[in-house]
PDB file of C-alpha atoms in Angstrom:
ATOM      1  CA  UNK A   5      78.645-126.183 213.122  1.00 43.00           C
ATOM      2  CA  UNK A   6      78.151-124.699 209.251  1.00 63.00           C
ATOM      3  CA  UNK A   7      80.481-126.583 206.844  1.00 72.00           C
ATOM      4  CA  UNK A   8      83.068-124.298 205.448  1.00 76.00           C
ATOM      5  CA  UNK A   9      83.059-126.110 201.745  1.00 75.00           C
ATOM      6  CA  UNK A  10      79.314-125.929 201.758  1.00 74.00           C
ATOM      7  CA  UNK A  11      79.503-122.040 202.285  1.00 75.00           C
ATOM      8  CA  UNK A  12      82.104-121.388 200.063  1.00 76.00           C
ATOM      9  CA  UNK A  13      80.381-123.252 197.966  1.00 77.00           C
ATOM     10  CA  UNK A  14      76.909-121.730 198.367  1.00 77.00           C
ATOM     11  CA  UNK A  15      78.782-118.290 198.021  1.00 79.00           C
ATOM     12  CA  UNK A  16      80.341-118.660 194.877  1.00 77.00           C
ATOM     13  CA  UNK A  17      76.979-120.087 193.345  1.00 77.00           C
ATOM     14  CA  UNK A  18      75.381-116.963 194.965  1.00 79.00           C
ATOM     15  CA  UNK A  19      77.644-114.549 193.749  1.00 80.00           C
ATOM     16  CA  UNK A  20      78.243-116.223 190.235  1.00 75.00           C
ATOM     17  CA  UNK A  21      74.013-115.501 190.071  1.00 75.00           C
ATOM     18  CA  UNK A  22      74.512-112.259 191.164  1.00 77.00           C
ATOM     19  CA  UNK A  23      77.136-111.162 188.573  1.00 76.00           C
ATOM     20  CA  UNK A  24      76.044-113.311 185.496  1.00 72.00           C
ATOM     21  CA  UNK A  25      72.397-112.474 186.356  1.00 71.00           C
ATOM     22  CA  UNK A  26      71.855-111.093 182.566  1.00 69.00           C
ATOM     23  CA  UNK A  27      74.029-112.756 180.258  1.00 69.00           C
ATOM     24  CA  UNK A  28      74.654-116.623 181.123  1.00 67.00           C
ATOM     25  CA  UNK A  29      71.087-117.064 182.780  1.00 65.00           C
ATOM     26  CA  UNK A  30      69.152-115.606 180.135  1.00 71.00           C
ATOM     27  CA  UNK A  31      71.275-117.151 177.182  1.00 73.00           C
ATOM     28  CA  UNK A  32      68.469-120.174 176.351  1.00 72.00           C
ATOM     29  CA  UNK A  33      65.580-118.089 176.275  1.00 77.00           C
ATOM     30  CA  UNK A  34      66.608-117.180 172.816  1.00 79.00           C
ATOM     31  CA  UNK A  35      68.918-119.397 169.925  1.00 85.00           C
ATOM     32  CA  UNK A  36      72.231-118.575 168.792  1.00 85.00           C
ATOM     33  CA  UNK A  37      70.968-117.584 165.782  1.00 89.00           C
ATOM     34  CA  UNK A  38      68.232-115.319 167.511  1.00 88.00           C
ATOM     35  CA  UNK A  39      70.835-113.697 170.135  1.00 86.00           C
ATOM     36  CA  UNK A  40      73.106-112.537 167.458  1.00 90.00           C
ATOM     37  CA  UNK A  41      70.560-111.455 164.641  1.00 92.00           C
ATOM     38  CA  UNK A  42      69.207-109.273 167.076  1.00 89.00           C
ATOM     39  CA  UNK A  43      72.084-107.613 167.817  1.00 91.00           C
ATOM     40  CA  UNK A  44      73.188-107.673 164.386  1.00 95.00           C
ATOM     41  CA  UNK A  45      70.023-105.754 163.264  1.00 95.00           C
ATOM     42  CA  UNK A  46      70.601-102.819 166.485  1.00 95.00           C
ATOM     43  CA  UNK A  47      74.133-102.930 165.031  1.00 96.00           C
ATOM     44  CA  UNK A  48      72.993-102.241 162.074  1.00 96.00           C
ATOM     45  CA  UNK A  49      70.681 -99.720 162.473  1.00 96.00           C
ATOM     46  CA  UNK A  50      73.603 -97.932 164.467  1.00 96.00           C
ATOM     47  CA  UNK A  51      75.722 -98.476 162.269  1.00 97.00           C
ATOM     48  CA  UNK A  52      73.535 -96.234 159.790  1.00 97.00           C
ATOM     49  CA  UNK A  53      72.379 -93.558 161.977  1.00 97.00           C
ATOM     50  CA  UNK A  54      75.911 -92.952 162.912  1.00 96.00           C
ATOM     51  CA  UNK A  55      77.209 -93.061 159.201  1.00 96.00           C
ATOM     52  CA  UNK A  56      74.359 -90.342 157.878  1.00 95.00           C
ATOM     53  CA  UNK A  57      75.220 -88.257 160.975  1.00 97.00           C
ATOM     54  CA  UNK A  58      78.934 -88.477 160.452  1.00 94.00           C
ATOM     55  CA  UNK A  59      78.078 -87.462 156.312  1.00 91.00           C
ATOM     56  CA  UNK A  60      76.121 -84.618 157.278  1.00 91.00           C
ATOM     57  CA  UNK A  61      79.255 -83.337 159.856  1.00 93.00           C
ATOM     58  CA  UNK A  62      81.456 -83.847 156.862  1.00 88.00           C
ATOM     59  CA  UNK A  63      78.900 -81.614 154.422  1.00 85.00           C
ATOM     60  CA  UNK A  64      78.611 -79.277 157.257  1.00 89.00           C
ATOM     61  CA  UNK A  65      81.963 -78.385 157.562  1.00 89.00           C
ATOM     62  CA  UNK A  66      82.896 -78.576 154.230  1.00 83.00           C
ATOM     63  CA  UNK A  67      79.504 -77.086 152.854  1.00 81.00           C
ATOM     64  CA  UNK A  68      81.938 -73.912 150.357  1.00 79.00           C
ATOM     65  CA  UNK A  69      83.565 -77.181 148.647  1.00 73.00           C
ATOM     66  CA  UNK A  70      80.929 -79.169 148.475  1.00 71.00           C
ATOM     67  CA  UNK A  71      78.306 -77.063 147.134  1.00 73.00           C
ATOM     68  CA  UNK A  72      80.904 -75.151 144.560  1.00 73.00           C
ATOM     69  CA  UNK A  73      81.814 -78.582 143.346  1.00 67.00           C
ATOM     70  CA  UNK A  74      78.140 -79.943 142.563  1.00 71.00           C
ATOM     71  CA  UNK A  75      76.698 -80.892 139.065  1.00 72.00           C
ATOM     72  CA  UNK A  76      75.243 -83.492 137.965  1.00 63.00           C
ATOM     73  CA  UNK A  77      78.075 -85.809 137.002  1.00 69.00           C
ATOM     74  CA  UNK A  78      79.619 -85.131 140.425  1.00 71.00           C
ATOM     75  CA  UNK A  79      77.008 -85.877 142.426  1.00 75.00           C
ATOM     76  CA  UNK A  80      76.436 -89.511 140.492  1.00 78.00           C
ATOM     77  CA  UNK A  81      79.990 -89.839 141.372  1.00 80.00           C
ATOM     78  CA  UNK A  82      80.154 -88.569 144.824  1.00 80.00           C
ATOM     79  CA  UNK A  83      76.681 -90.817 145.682  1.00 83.00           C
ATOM     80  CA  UNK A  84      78.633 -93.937 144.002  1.00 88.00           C
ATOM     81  CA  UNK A  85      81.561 -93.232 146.589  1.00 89.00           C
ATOM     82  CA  UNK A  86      79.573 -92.695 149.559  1.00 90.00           C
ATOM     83  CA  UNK A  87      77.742 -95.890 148.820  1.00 95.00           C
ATOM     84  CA  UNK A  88      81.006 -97.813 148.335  1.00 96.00           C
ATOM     85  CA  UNK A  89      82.377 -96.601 151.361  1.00 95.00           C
ATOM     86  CA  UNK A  90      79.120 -96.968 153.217  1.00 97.00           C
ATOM     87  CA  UNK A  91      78.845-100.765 152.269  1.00 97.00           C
ATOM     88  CA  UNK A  92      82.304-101.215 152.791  1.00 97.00           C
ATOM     89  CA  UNK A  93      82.361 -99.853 156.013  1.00 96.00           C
ATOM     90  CA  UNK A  94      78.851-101.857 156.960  1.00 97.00           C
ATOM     91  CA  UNK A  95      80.376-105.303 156.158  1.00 97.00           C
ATOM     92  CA  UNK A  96      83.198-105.010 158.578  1.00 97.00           C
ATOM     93  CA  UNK A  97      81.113-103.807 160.750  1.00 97.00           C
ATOM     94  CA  UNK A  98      79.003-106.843 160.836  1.00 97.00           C
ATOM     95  CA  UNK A  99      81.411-109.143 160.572  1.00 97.00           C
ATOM     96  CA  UNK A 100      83.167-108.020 163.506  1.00 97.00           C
ATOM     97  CA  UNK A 101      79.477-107.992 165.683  1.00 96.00           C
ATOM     98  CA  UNK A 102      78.772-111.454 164.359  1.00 96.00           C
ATOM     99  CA  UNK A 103      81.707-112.499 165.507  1.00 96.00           C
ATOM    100  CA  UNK A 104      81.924-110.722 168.711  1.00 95.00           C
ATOM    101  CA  UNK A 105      78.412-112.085 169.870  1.00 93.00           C
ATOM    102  CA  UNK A 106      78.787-115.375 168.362  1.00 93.00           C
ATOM    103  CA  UNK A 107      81.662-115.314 171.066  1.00 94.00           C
ATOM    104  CA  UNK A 108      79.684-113.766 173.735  1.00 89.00           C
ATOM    105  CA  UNK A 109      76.645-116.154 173.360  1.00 90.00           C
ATOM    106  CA  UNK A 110      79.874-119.349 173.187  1.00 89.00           C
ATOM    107  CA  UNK A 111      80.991-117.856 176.544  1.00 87.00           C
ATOM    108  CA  UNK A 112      77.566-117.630 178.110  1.00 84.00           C
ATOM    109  CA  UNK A 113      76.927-120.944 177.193  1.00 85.00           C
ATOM    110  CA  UNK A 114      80.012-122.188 178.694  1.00 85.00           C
ATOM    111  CA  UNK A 115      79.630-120.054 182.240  1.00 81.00           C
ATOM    112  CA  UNK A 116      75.468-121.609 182.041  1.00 80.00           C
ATOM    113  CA  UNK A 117      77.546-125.392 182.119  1.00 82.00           C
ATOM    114  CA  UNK A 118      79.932-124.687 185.019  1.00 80.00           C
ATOM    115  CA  UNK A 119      77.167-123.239 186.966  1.00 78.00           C
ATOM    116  CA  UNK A 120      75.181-125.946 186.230  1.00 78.00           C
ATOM    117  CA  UNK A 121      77.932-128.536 187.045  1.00 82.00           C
ATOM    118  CA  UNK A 122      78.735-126.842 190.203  1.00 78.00           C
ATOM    119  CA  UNK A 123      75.246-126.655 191.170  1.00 78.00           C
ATOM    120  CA  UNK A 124      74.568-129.992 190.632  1.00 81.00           C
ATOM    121  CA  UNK A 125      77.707-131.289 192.344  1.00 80.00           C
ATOM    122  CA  UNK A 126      76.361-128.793 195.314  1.00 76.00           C
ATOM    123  CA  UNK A 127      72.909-130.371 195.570  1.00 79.00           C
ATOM    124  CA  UNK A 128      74.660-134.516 195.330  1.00 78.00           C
ATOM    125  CA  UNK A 129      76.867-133.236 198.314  1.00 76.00           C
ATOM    126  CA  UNK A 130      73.437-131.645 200.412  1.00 72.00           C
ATOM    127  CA  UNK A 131      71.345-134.238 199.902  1.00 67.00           C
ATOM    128  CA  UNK A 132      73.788-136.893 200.638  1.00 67.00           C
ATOM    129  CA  UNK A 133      74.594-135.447 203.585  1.00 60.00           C
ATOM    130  CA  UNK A 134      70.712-134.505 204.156  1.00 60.00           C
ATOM    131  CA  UNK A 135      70.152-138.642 203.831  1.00 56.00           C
ATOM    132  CA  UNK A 136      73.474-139.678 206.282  1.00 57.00           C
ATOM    133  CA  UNK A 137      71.946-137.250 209.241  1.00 57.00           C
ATOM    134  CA  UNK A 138      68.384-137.405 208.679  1.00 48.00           C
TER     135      UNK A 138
END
């Protein structure tokens, strides 16, 4: 007759794999350091795409104030502003994805132990029993 704390055990393990398949069991291929730079540089890059696309809405819709508004003086001024706001905008950003994956990869880490605890705690328990019967 099947143990029922050996199943529910084997389950959870199972189903713990199943969900966490992509985040805690691929969290040591790469450093901490590695894992969030690289998602600090897609950030990034997002970050900018979405920025120039969000300035070119704004100079689309307002194109009749812009353009009646543009010398030479104004558009040192108005390139001064954007890249204020742009750089201000970028290093919240990034501070708020470093910390958010620093957390992520902490998390990871932590769900990789208990798996690892419970898996090992899972195997003692098999192969003791494994030893008393066979």
């Amino acid at each position: 007759m099947p143990d029922k704390e050996k199943i529910r055990a084997m389950t959870w393990l199972a189903s713990y794999e199943k969900e966490h398949e992509n985040d805690v069991f691929r969290i040591y291929e790469r450093s901490r350091y590695d894992y969030v730079m690289s998602h600090t540089f897609s950030s990034f890059v997002s970050f900018s795409l979405c920025f120039i696309l969000l300035f070119g809405i704004y100079v689309i819709f307002n194109a009749d104030v812009f353009f009646y508004n543009i010398n030479l003086d104004g558009i040192s001024g108005m390139l001064r502003k954007i890249l204020i706001l742009y750089l201000g905008l970028l290093a919240v950003y990034m501070l708020i994805v470093i910390v958010s994956f620093n957390i992520r990869y902490k998390k990871a880490e932590n769900g990789a132990e208990l798996y690892t605890v419970r898996l090992k705690k899972f195997y003692r328990k098999y192969l003791r029993r494994k030893g008393e019967n066979g």
